[in-house]
mmCIF file of C-alpha atoms (C1' of nucleotides) in Angstrom:
data_model
loop_
_atom_site.group_PDB
_atom_site.id
_atom_site.type_symbol
_atom_site.label_atom_id
_atom_site.label_comp_id
_atom_site.label_asym_id
_atom_site.label_seq_id
_atom_site.Cartn_x
_atom_site.Cartn_y
_atom_site.Cartn_z
ATOM 1 C CA UNK S 26 -11.704 21.786 -16.367
ATOM 2 C CA UNK S 27 -9.228 21.892 -19.154
ATOM 3 C CA UNK S 28 -8.573 19.184 -21.678
ATOM 4 C CA UNK S 29 -5.256 17.565 -22.274
ATOM 5 C CA UNK S 30 -1.575 18.265 -22.057
ATOM 6 C CA UNK S 31 1.394 16.526 -23.632
ATOM 7 C CA UNK S 32 4.661 15.894 -21.826
ATOM 8 C CA UNK S 33 7.819 14.141 -22.946
ATOM 9 C CA UNK S 34 9.582 11.878 -20.440
ATOM 10 C CA UNK S 35 12.300 9.292 -21.090
ATOM 11 C CA UNK S 36 11.879 10.166 -24.787
ATOM 12 C CA UNK S 37 8.215 9.120 -24.679
ATOM 13 C CA UNK S 38 5.278 11.387 -25.307
ATOM 14 C CA UNK S 39 2.473 11.044 -22.763
ATOM 15 C CA UNK S 40 -0.876 12.743 -22.755
ATOM 16 C CA UNK S 41 -2.168 13.960 -19.411
ATOM 17 C CA UNK S 42 -5.938 14.107 -19.226
ATOM 18 C CA UNK S 43 -7.630 16.813 -17.153
ATOM 19 C CA UNK S 44 -4.439 18.169 -15.545
ATOM 20 C CA UNK S 45 -6.358 20.893 -13.714
ATOM 21 C CA UNK S 46 -8.834 18.511 -12.145
ATOM 22 C CA UNK S 47 -8.825 18.848 -8.351
ATOM 23 C CA UNK S 48 -8.007 15.488 -6.756
ATOM 24 C CA UNK S 49 -7.547 16.813 -3.216
ATOM 25 C CA UNK S 50 -9.985 19.536 -2.141
ATOM 26 C CA UNK S 51 -8.629 22.323 0.047
ATOM 27 C CA UNK S 52 -8.552 21.646 3.800
ATOM 28 C CA UNK S 53 -8.369 24.088 6.708
ATOM 29 C CA UNK S 54 -4.619 24.443 6.367
ATOM 30 C CA UNK S 55 -3.801 23.203 2.876
ATOM 31 C CA UNK S 56 -4.743 24.383 -0.589
ATOM 32 C CA UNK S 57 -6.456 22.156 -3.150
ATOM 33 C CA UNK S 58 -4.241 19.885 -5.219
ATOM 34 C CA UNK S 59 -4.719 19.172 -8.900
ATOM 35 C CA UNK S 60 -3.706 16.161 -10.916
ATOM 36 C CA UNK S 61 -0.901 18.194 -12.485
ATOM 37 C CA UNK S 62 0.472 18.815 -8.990
ATOM 38 C CA UNK S 63 0.341 15.113 -8.214
ATOM 39 C CA UNK S 64 2.263 14.452 -11.425
ATOM 40 C CA UNK S 65 4.804 17.133 -10.473
ATOM 41 C CA UNK S 66 5.226 15.561 -7.041
ATOM 42 C CA UNK S 67 5.966 12.144 -8.490
ATOM 43 C CA UNK S 68 8.430 13.607 -10.971
ATOM 44 C CA UNK S 69 10.183 15.450 -8.160
ATOM 45 C CA UNK S 70 10.661 12.303 -6.059
ATOM 46 C CA UNK S 71 11.115 9.862 -8.945
ATOM 47 C CA UNK S 72 14.866 9.405 -8.495
ATOM 48 C CA UNK S 73 14.311 8.392 -4.871
ATOM 49 C CA UNK S 74 11.091 6.471 -5.322
ATOM 50 C CA UNK S 75 11.888 4.378 -8.389
ATOM 51 C CA UNK S 76 14.484 2.145 -6.680
ATOM 52 C CA UNK S 77 11.796 1.214 -4.143
ATOM 53 C CA UNK S 78 9.360 0.248 -6.918
ATOM 54 C CA UNK S 79 11.797 -1.622 -9.125
ATOM 55 C CA UNK S 80 11.003 -5.326 -9.526
ATOM 56 C CA UNK S 81 7.833 -5.038 -7.383
ATOM 57 C CA UNK S 82 4.289 -5.964 -8.306
ATOM 58 C CA UNK S 83 2.095 -2.909 -7.910
ATOM 59 C CA UNK S 84 -1.438 -2.593 -6.661
ATOM 60 C CA UNK S 85 -2.936 0.774 -7.518
ATOM 61 C CA UNK S 86 -5.532 2.583 -5.476
ATOM 62 C CA UNK S 87 -7.155 5.025 -7.863
ATOM 63 C CA UNK S 88 -9.382 8.056 -7.382
ATOM 64 C CA UNK S 89 -10.232 9.489 -10.818
ATOM 65 C CA UNK S 90 -12.971 11.598 -9.202
ATOM 66 C CA UNK S 91 -10.782 12.758 -6.308
ATOM 67 C CA UNK S 92 -10.275 11.592 -2.722
ATOM 68 C CA UNK S 93 -13.820 12.390 -1.658
ATOM 69 C CA UNK S 94 -15.120 9.731 -4.033
ATOM 70 C CA UNK S 95 -15.019 6.000 -3.353
ATOM 71 C CA UNK S 96 -11.996 5.079 -5.467
ATOM 72 C CA UNK S 97 -11.004 1.503 -6.246
ATOM 73 C CA UNK S 98 -8.128 -0.936 -6.081
ATOM 74 C CA UNK S 99 -6.596 -2.184 -9.277
ATOM 75 C CA UNK S 100 -4.208 -5.097 -9.506
ATOM 76 C CA UNK S 101 -4.923 -6.398 -12.972
ATOM 77 C CA UNK S 102 -3.911 -3.873 -15.577
ATOM 78 C CA UNK S 103 -6.359 -5.567 -17.889
ATOM 79 C CA UNK S 104 -6.768 -3.599 -21.097
ATOM 80 C CA UNK S 105 -4.188 -2.010 -23.299
ATOM 81 C CA UNK S 106 -1.229 -0.241 -21.816
ATOM 82 C CA UNK S 107 1.531 1.597 -23.625
ATOM 83 C CA UNK S 108 3.990 -1.031 -24.828
ATOM 84 C CA UNK S 109 6.735 0.422 -22.628
ATOM 85 C CA UNK S 110 4.836 -0.161 -19.349
ATOM 86 C CA UNK S 111 6.307 -3.294 -17.767
ATOM 87 C CA UNK S 112 3.897 -5.905 -16.474
ATOM 88 C CA UNK S 113 4.309 -9.272 -14.790
ATOM 89 C CA UNK S 114 1.585 -11.896 -14.662
ATOM 90 C CA UNK S 115 1.247 -14.009 -11.547
ATOM 91 C CA UNK S 116 -1.134 -16.932 -11.081
ATOM 92 C CA UNK S 117 -3.804 -16.820 -8.390
ATOM 93 C CA UNK S 118 -3.050 -18.937 -5.372
ATOM 94 C CA UNK S 119 -6.465 -20.602 -5.158
ATOM 95 C CA UNK S 120 -8.424 -19.809 -8.330
ATOM 96 C CA UNK S 121 -7.289 -20.476 -11.853
ATOM 97 C CA UNK S 122 -6.120 -17.649 -14.039
ATOM 98 C CA UNK S 123 -3.584 -14.955 -13.330
ATOM 99 C CA UNK S 124 -3.232 -11.263 -12.629
ATOM 100 C CA UNK S 125 -1.171 -8.937 -14.776
ATOM 101 C CA UNK S 126 0.456 -6.399 -12.459
ATOM 102 C CA UNK S 127 2.222 -3.231 -13.485
ATOM 103 C CA UNK S 128 5.864 -3.023 -12.417
ATOM 104 C CA UNK S 129 7.075 0.575 -12.428
ATOM 105 C CA UNK S 130 10.633 0.775 -13.693
ATOM 106 C CA UNK S 131 10.917 4.366 -14.904
ATOM 107 C CA UNK S 132 9.677 7.914 -14.549
ATOM 108 C CA UNK S 133 7.425 7.764 -17.588
ATOM 109 C CA UNK S 134 5.512 4.846 -16.081
ATOM 110 C CA UNK S 135 5.262 6.714 -12.784
ATOM 111 C CA UNK S 136 3.713 9.686 -14.573
ATOM 112 C CA UNK S 137 1.440 7.410 -16.573
ATOM 113 C CA UNK S 138 0.163 5.954 -13.287
ATOM 114 C CA UNK S 139 -0.262 9.409 -11.754
ATOM 115 C CA UNK S 140 -2.367 10.412 -14.749
ATOM 116 C CA UNK S 141 -4.659 7.482 -13.923
ATOM 117 C CA UNK S 142 -5.167 9.147 -10.524
ATOM 118 C CA UNK S 143 -3.272 6.400 -8.724
ATOM 119 C CA UNK S 144 -3.128 8.227 -5.412
ATOM 120 C CA UNK S 145 -1.787 5.209 -3.523
ATOM 121 C CA UNK S 146 0.912 2.845 -4.762
ATOM 122 C CA UNK S 147 0.918 -0.425 -2.856
ATOM 123 C CA UNK S 148 3.716 -2.972 -3.292
ATOM 124 C CA UNK S 149 4.076 -6.665 -2.634
ATOM 125 C CA UNK S 150 6.739 -7.877 -0.238
ATOM 126 C CA UNK S 151 8.090 -10.417 -2.730
ATOM 127 C CA UNK S 152 10.266 -9.374 -5.659
ATOM 128 C CA UNK S 153 8.473 -9.777 -8.992
ATOM 129 C CA UNK S 154 11.135 -12.244 -10.111
ATOM 130 C CA UNK S 155 11.012 -14.281 -6.894
ATOM 131 C CA UNK S 156 7.324 -14.915 -6.219
ATOM 132 C CA UNK S 157 6.512 -16.491 -2.883
ATOM 133 C CA UNK S 158 9.810 -15.460 -1.275
ATOM 134 C CA UNK S 159 9.562 -12.114 0.554
ATOM 135 C CA UNK S 160 12.505 -9.735 0.639
ATOM 136 C CA UNK S 161 10.749 -7.402 3.092
ATOM 137 C CA UNK S 162 9.442 -7.961 6.592
ATOM 138 C CA UNK S 163 6.953 -5.488 8.032
ATOM 139 C CA UNK S 164 5.240 -4.714 11.295
ATOM 140 C CA UNK S 165 2.446 -2.147 11.170
ATOM 141 C CA UNK S 166 1.714 -0.261 14.393
ATOM 142 C CA UNK S 167 -1.942 0.665 14.330
ATOM 143 C CA UNK S 168 -3.094 2.848 17.241
ATOM 144 C CA UNK S 169 -6.670 2.909 18.525
ATOM 145 C CA UNK S 170 -8.947 5.903 17.868
ATOM 146 C CA UNK S 171 -7.985 8.938 19.925
ATOM 147 C CA UNK S 172 -4.520 7.610 20.752
ATOM 148 C CA UNK S 173 -1.903 10.293 21.380
ATOM 149 C CA UNK S 174 0.577 10.045 18.484
ATOM 150 C CA UNK S 175 3.439 10.921 20.824
ATOM 151 C CA UNK S 176 2.822 7.751 22.799
ATOM 152 C CA UNK S 177 3.476 5.769 19.655
ATOM 153 C CA UNK S 178 7.134 6.844 19.468
ATOM 154 C CA UNK S 179 8.512 4.648 22.274
ATOM 155 C CA UNK S 180 6.501 1.748 20.885
ATOM 156 C CA UNK S 181 8.030 2.136 17.435
ATOM 157 C CA UNK S 182 11.409 2.172 19.169
ATOM 158 C CA UNK S 183 10.539 -0.985 21.058
ATOM 159 C CA UNK S 184 9.599 -2.815 17.859
ATOM 160 C CA UNK S 185 12.791 -1.544 16.212
ATOM 161 C CA UNK S 186 14.852 -2.871 19.125
ATOM 162 C CA UNK S 187 13.186 -6.241 18.796
ATOM 163 C CA UNK S 188 14.096 -6.286 15.108
ATOM 164 C CA UNK S 189 17.730 -5.798 16.073
ATOM 165 C CA UNK S 190 17.541 -8.479 18.744
ATOM 166 C CA UNK S 191 16.552 -11.021 16.091
ATOM 167 C CA UNK S 192 19.184 -9.799 13.641
ATOM 168 C CA UNK S 193 17.035 -7.534 11.448
ATOM 169 C CA UNK S 194 17.934 -3.959 10.554
ATOM 170 C CA UNK S 195 14.823 -1.824 11.199
ATOM 171 C CA UNK S 196 13.688 0.935 8.850
ATOM 172 C CA UNK S 197 10.794 3.179 9.872
ATOM 173 C CA UNK S 198 8.288 5.083 7.781
ATOM 174 C CA UNK S 199 5.273 7.200 8.607
ATOM 175 C CA UNK S 200 2.201 5.794 6.913
ATOM 176 C CA UNK S 201 0.552 9.126 6.256
ATOM 177 C CA UNK S 202 -2.361 7.872 8.320
ATOM 178 C CA UNK S 203 -2.280 7.179 12.037
ATOM 179 C CA UNK S 204 0.605 4.754 12.356
ATOM 180 C CA UNK S 205 4.123 3.720 11.455
ATOM 181 C CA UNK S 206 5.634 0.782 9.640
ATOM 182 C CA UNK S 207 8.807 -0.901 10.830
ATOM 183 C CA UNK S 208 10.345 -2.657 7.823
ATOM 184 C CA UNK S 209 13.429 -4.832 7.362
ATOM 185 C CA UNK S 210 15.110 -6.157 4.201
ATOM 186 C CA UNK S 211 15.382 -9.927 3.834
ATOM 187 C CA UNK S 212 17.341 -12.251 1.638
ATOM 188 C CA UNK S 213 14.408 -13.970 -0.090
ATOM 189 C CA UNK S 214 15.362 -17.508 0.881
ATOM 190 C CA UNK S 215 12.281 -18.549 2.870
ATOM 191 C CA UNK S 216 8.676 -19.183 1.732
ATOM 192 C CA UNK S 217 6.097 -16.523 2.498
ATOM 193 C CA UNK S 218 4.078 -18.702 4.869
ATOM 194 C CA UNK S 219 7.110 -19.232 7.089
ATOM 195 C CA UNK S 220 7.945 -15.543 7.096
ATOM 196 C CA UNK S 221 4.354 -14.825 8.108
ATOM 197 C CA UNK S 222 4.657 -17.363 10.920
ATOM 198 C CA UNK S 223 7.847 -15.641 12.104
ATOM 199 C CA UNK S 224 6.108 -12.271 12.081
ATOM 200 C CA UNK S 225 3.193 -13.623 14.071
ATOM 201 C CA UNK S 226 5.537 -15.109 16.616
ATOM 202 C CA UNK S 227 7.404 -11.826 17.011
ATOM 203 C CA UNK S 228 4.156 -9.885 17.440
ATOM 204 C CA UNK S 229 2.761 -12.432 19.880
ATOM 205 C CA UNK S 230 5.845 -12.202 22.082
ATOM 206 C CA UNK S 231 5.882 -8.407 22.029
ATOM 207 C CA UNK S 232 2.211 -8.250 23.014
ATOM 208 C CA UNK S 233 2.844 -10.748 25.787
ATOM 209 C CA UNK S 234 5.739 -8.712 27.183
ATOM 210 C CA UNK S 235 4.228 -5.246 26.860
ATOM 211 C CA UNK S 236 0.584 -4.552 27.642
ATOM 212 C CA UNK S 237 0.526 -1.491 25.421
ATOM 213 C CA UNK S 238 0.530 -3.865 22.427
ATOM 214 C CA UNK S 239 -2.137 -6.259 21.225
ATOM 215 C CA UNK S 240 -2.499 -8.771 18.401
ATOM 216 C CA UNK S 241 -6.293 -8.915 18.700
ATOM 217 C CA UNK S 242 -7.846 -8.235 15.344
ATOM 218 C CA UNK S 243 -11.266 -7.548 16.832
ATOM 219 C CA UNK S 244 -11.575 -3.903 17.752
ATOM 220 C CA UNK S 245 -13.695 -4.477 20.833
ATOM 221 C CA UNK S 246 -10.945 -6.615 22.366
ATOM 222 C CA UNK S 247 -8.068 -4.204 21.857
ATOM 223 C CA UNK S 248 -8.988 -2.115 24.816
ATOM 224 C CA UNK S 249 -7.011 0.999 23.897
ATOM 225 C CA UNK S 250 -3.883 -0.916 22.934
ATOM 226 C CA UNK S 251 -1.777 -0.542 19.792
ATOM 227 C CA UNK S 252 -2.348 -3.310 17.248
ATOM 228 C CA UNK S 253 0.738 -5.021 15.870
ATOM 229 C CA UNK S 254 -0.542 -5.973 12.424
ATOM 230 C CA UNK S 255 1.698 -8.508 10.724
ATOM 231 C CA UNK S 256 -0.819 -10.012 8.324
ATOM 232 C CA UNK S 257 0.665 -7.942 5.553
ATOM 233 C CA UNK S 258 3.536 -10.438 5.475
ATOM 234 C CA UNK S 259 1.178 -13.036 4.020
ATOM 235 C CA UNK S 260 0.637 -14.208 0.474
ATOM 236 C CA UNK S 261 -0.456 -11.537 -2.036
ATOM 237 C CA UNK S 262 -0.568 -8.902 0.696
ATOM 238 C CA UNK S 263 0.744 -5.416 0.098
ATOM 239 C CA UNK S 264 2.070 -2.384 1.949
ATOM 240 C CA UNK S 265 2.027 1.259 1.039
ATOM 241 C CA UNK S 266 5.164 2.141 -0.931
ATOM 242 C CA UNK S 267 7.565 4.672 0.590
ATOM 243 C CA UNK S 268 6.936 8.140 -0.851
ATOM 244 C CA UNK S 269 3.455 7.168 -2.051
ATOM 245 C CA UNK S 270 0.763 9.749 -1.541
ATOM 246 C CA UNK S 271 -2.251 8.686 0.509
ATOM 247 C CA UNK S 272 -5.851 9.229 -0.558
ATOM 248 C CA UNK S 273 -6.719 11.330 2.471
ATOM 249 C CA UNK S 274 -7.442 15.003 2.938
ATOM 250 C CA UNK S 275 -4.262 17.088 2.768
ATOM 251 C CA UNK S 276 -2.342 14.592 0.590
ATOM 252 C CA UNK S 277 -0.163 12.967 3.263
ATOM 253 C CA UNK S 278 2.800 10.898 2.063
ATOM 254 C CA UNK S 279 4.228 7.658 3.493
ATOM 255 C CA UNK S 280 7.691 8.892 4.434
ATOM 256 C CA UNK S 281 10.833 7.077 5.610
ATOM 257 C CA UNK S 282 12.465 8.640 8.679
ATOM 258 C CA UNK S 283 15.737 8.223 10.558
ATOM 259 C CA UNK S 284 15.602 6.484 13.946
ATOM 260 C CA UNK S 285 16.728 9.724 15.595
ATOM 261 C CA UNK S 286 13.724 11.534 14.152
ATOM 262 C CA UNK S 287 11.398 9.339 16.178
ATOM 263 C CA UNK S 288 11.673 11.698 19.118
ATOM 264 C CA UNK S 289 9.489 14.187 17.261
ATOM 265 C CA UNK S 290 7.855 12.115 14.539
ATOM 266 C CA UNK S 291 4.167 12.234 13.725
ATOM 267 C CA UNK S 292 2.546 9.730 11.368
ATOM 268 C CA UNK S 293 0.974 12.467 9.248
ATOM 269 C CA UNK S 294 3.809 14.998 9.344
ATOM 270 C CA UNK S 295 4.781 14.741 5.685
ATOM 271 C CA UNK S 296 2.690 15.545 2.676
ATOM 272 C CA UNK S 297 2.845 16.288 -1.017
ATOM 273 C CA UNK S 298 3.915 19.861 -0.295
ATOM 274 C CA UNK S 299 6.956 19.187 1.905
ATOM 275 C CA UNK S 300 8.519 15.848 0.999
ATOM 276 C CA UNK S 301 10.616 17.022 -1.953
ATOM 277 C CA UNK S 302 12.249 19.703 0.186
ATOM 278 C CA UNK S 303 12.907 17.176 2.932
ATOM 279 C CA UNK S 304 14.550 14.822 0.430
ATOM 280 C CA UNK S 305 16.708 17.578 -0.967
ATOM 281 C CA UNK S 306 18.078 18.441 2.461
ATOM 282 C CA UNK S 307 18.198 15.035 4.193
ATOM 283 C CA UNK S 308 18.219 12.425 1.439
ATOM 284 C CA UNK S 309 16.447 9.075 1.593
ATOM 285 C CA UNK S 310 16.803 7.304 4.968
ATOM 286 C CA UNK S 311 16.046 4.019 3.210
ATOM 287 C CA UNK S 312 18.551 4.419 0.371
ATOM 288 C CA UNK S 313 20.923 1.722 1.654
ATOM 289 C CA UNK S 314 18.249 -0.703 2.792
ATOM 290 C CA UNK S 315 19.096 -3.569 0.461
ATOM 291 C CA UNK S 316 22.663 -3.738 1.731
ATOM 292 C CA UNK S 317 21.361 -4.858 5.111
ATOM 293 C CA UNK S 318 19.282 -7.828 4.033
ATOM 294 C CA UNK S 319 19.531 -10.874 6.282
ATOM 295 C CA UNK S 320 18.476 -14.440 5.615
ATOM 296 C CA UNK S 321 14.741 -14.947 6.048
ATOM 297 C CA UNK S 322 15.368 -18.626 6.684
ATOM 298 C CA UNK S 323 17.671 -17.759 9.566
ATOM 299 C CA UNK S 324 15.058 -15.381 10.968
ATOM 300 C CA UNK S 325 12.504 -18.153 10.828
ATOM 301 C CA UNK S 326 14.861 -20.551 12.604
ATOM 302 C CA UNK S 327 15.548 -17.987 15.299
ATOM 303 C CA UNK S 328 11.859 -17.262 15.939
ATOM 304 C CA UNK S 329 10.661 -20.843 16.170
ATOM 305 C "C1'" DG N 10 -9.711 7.079 -16.301
ATOM 306 C "C1'" DC N 11 -10.562 4.003 -19.393
ATOM 307 C "C1'" DC N 12 -12.208 -0.095 -21.393
ATOM 308 C "C1'" DT N 13 -15.932 -3.340 -22.176
ATOM 309 C "C1'" DT N 14 -20.642 -4.471 -22.426
ATOM 310 C "C1'" DC N 15 -25.449 -3.425 -22.362
ATOM 311 C "C1'" DT N 16 -29.292 -0.945 -24.343
ATOM 312 C "C1'" DA P 30 -24.130 6.759 -29.478
ATOM 313 C "C1'" DG P 31 -24.546 6.931 -24.849
ATOM 314 C "C1'" DA P 32 -25.119 4.791 -20.156
ATOM 315 C "C1'" DA P 33 -23.657 1.513 -16.944
ATOM 316 C "C1'" DG P 34 -20.502 -1.431 -14.872
ATOM 317 C "C1'" DG P 35 -15.673 -3.113 -13.483
ATOM 318 C "C1'" DC P 36 -11.607 -2.200 -11.534
ATOM 319 C "C1'" DA P 37 -8.207 -6.786 -4.749
ATOM 320 C "C1'" DA P 38 -7.150 -10.119 -1.806
ATOM 321 C "C1'" DC P 39 -5.637 -13.128 2.320
ATOM 322 C "C1'" DG P 40 -6.141 -15.145 6.807
ATOM 323 C "C1'" DC P 41 -8.188 -14.809 11.267
ATOM 324 C "C1'" DC P 42 -12.130 -15.571 14.334
ATOM 325 C "C1'" DG P 43 -16.670 -14.982 16.234
ATOM 326 C "C1'" DC P 44 -21.024 -16.101 14.936
ATOM 327 C "C1'" DG T 15 -20.345 -20.827 5.432
ATOM 328 C "C1'" DC T 16 -20.762 -15.551 6.063
ATOM 329 C "C1'" DG T 17 -18.980 -11.118 7.534
ATOM 330 C "C1'" DG T 18 -15.848 -7.795 10.070
ATOM 331 C "C1'" DC T 19 -11.248 -6.713 10.547
ATOM 332 C "C1'" DG T 20 -6.675 -5.144 9.025
#
DNA sequence: GCCTTCT
DNA sequence: AGAAGGCAACGCCGC
DNA sequence: GCGGCG
C-alpha cells in the first residue's frame, strides 16, 4: 500500500495519504475502489456538488479502514485543520459547549475530506448562517425489507404531488440505499420546531389517506408499509448530501433525478462509476432548486 | 486518518 | 516510542 | 429513566 501523493488544487498543495488503499472491496459486478478513485470522483463532480454544500454544516461519516469496517460519524472537527478549511461553531441545544463543523466551500476542502475517507457527507437542513431556520424540507421514503423497488415509484410521485398541493416544489433524489428523498427548498423564515411539526402533519395525513404509507417508527407495527420518515427535519438532524457516496458495497451515490425519470428509477441505480457521465449528459436536476424556495412560515400556516 | 492520552 | 481510545445527535414510544 | 428506531 503505497505512501503519499501530492496534488495541487485551488493553488493549495495537499498530501493524499495511502491513495492506493482499497476503501470499497470488489463486489460481484463492480471492481474494487481505492481512495484515489474516491478523490477523483469528488473532483469530477465538484462543480455540481459544491453549490449544494455551500453554507451548510457538515457531518462526516468516515471509513479510514474501508466500508467493511465500522466507521464513525464526525461532527466536531476538533484538532488542527488546514487554515483554509472553513468551520462554523454552533452551540449544543441542551448541553453547554459547542461543535465546530466543517463547511465545504471549495474543491480543495472536498479533496481534503475525501482523503480523510469521508465516504458519506451529511448536511444540516439549516444554512450555517441561519441556525435554527431550515431552508430545506425533506420526506424520506423508507421501504420495508424485501419491498419491490418498483412499487416505490408511485409513492414517491404521491409525496411529490402532496408537496405541490401545499405550495412546495418537490425535488427527488435516490439515497443510494433502499429509498428516495423528496426535498423542497424553503425561505428560512420559520423555526425548526415548527417546520418539523408541519412535516409530521403532512406525513400523518398521507399515511391516513393511503394505507401503503405508515408513520410508525416501530418496525413490528409497520406491517409491510413504507415509512414516511420526517424526523430529519428536526433540530441538528442531517440528510445525505446530493452526490455523496454511500458507505455500502459498490459505492452507490445519492443522486438527484428528474420527475420523469421516476418511471424507471431505482434507489441504488447510480454509483461512483456512472454519476459523472450522467451529469455530463443530463446536468444537475437540482441546479435551480434555490429559485423555487417558498416561505416556511406560510407552509406551517397552511398545514396547521 | 489523525490527534490526544495512557503506559 | 508505541498502543489505545475518540471521533453524533434528536425525538418518539414502549417498556 | 433506558433502549430501539430512523
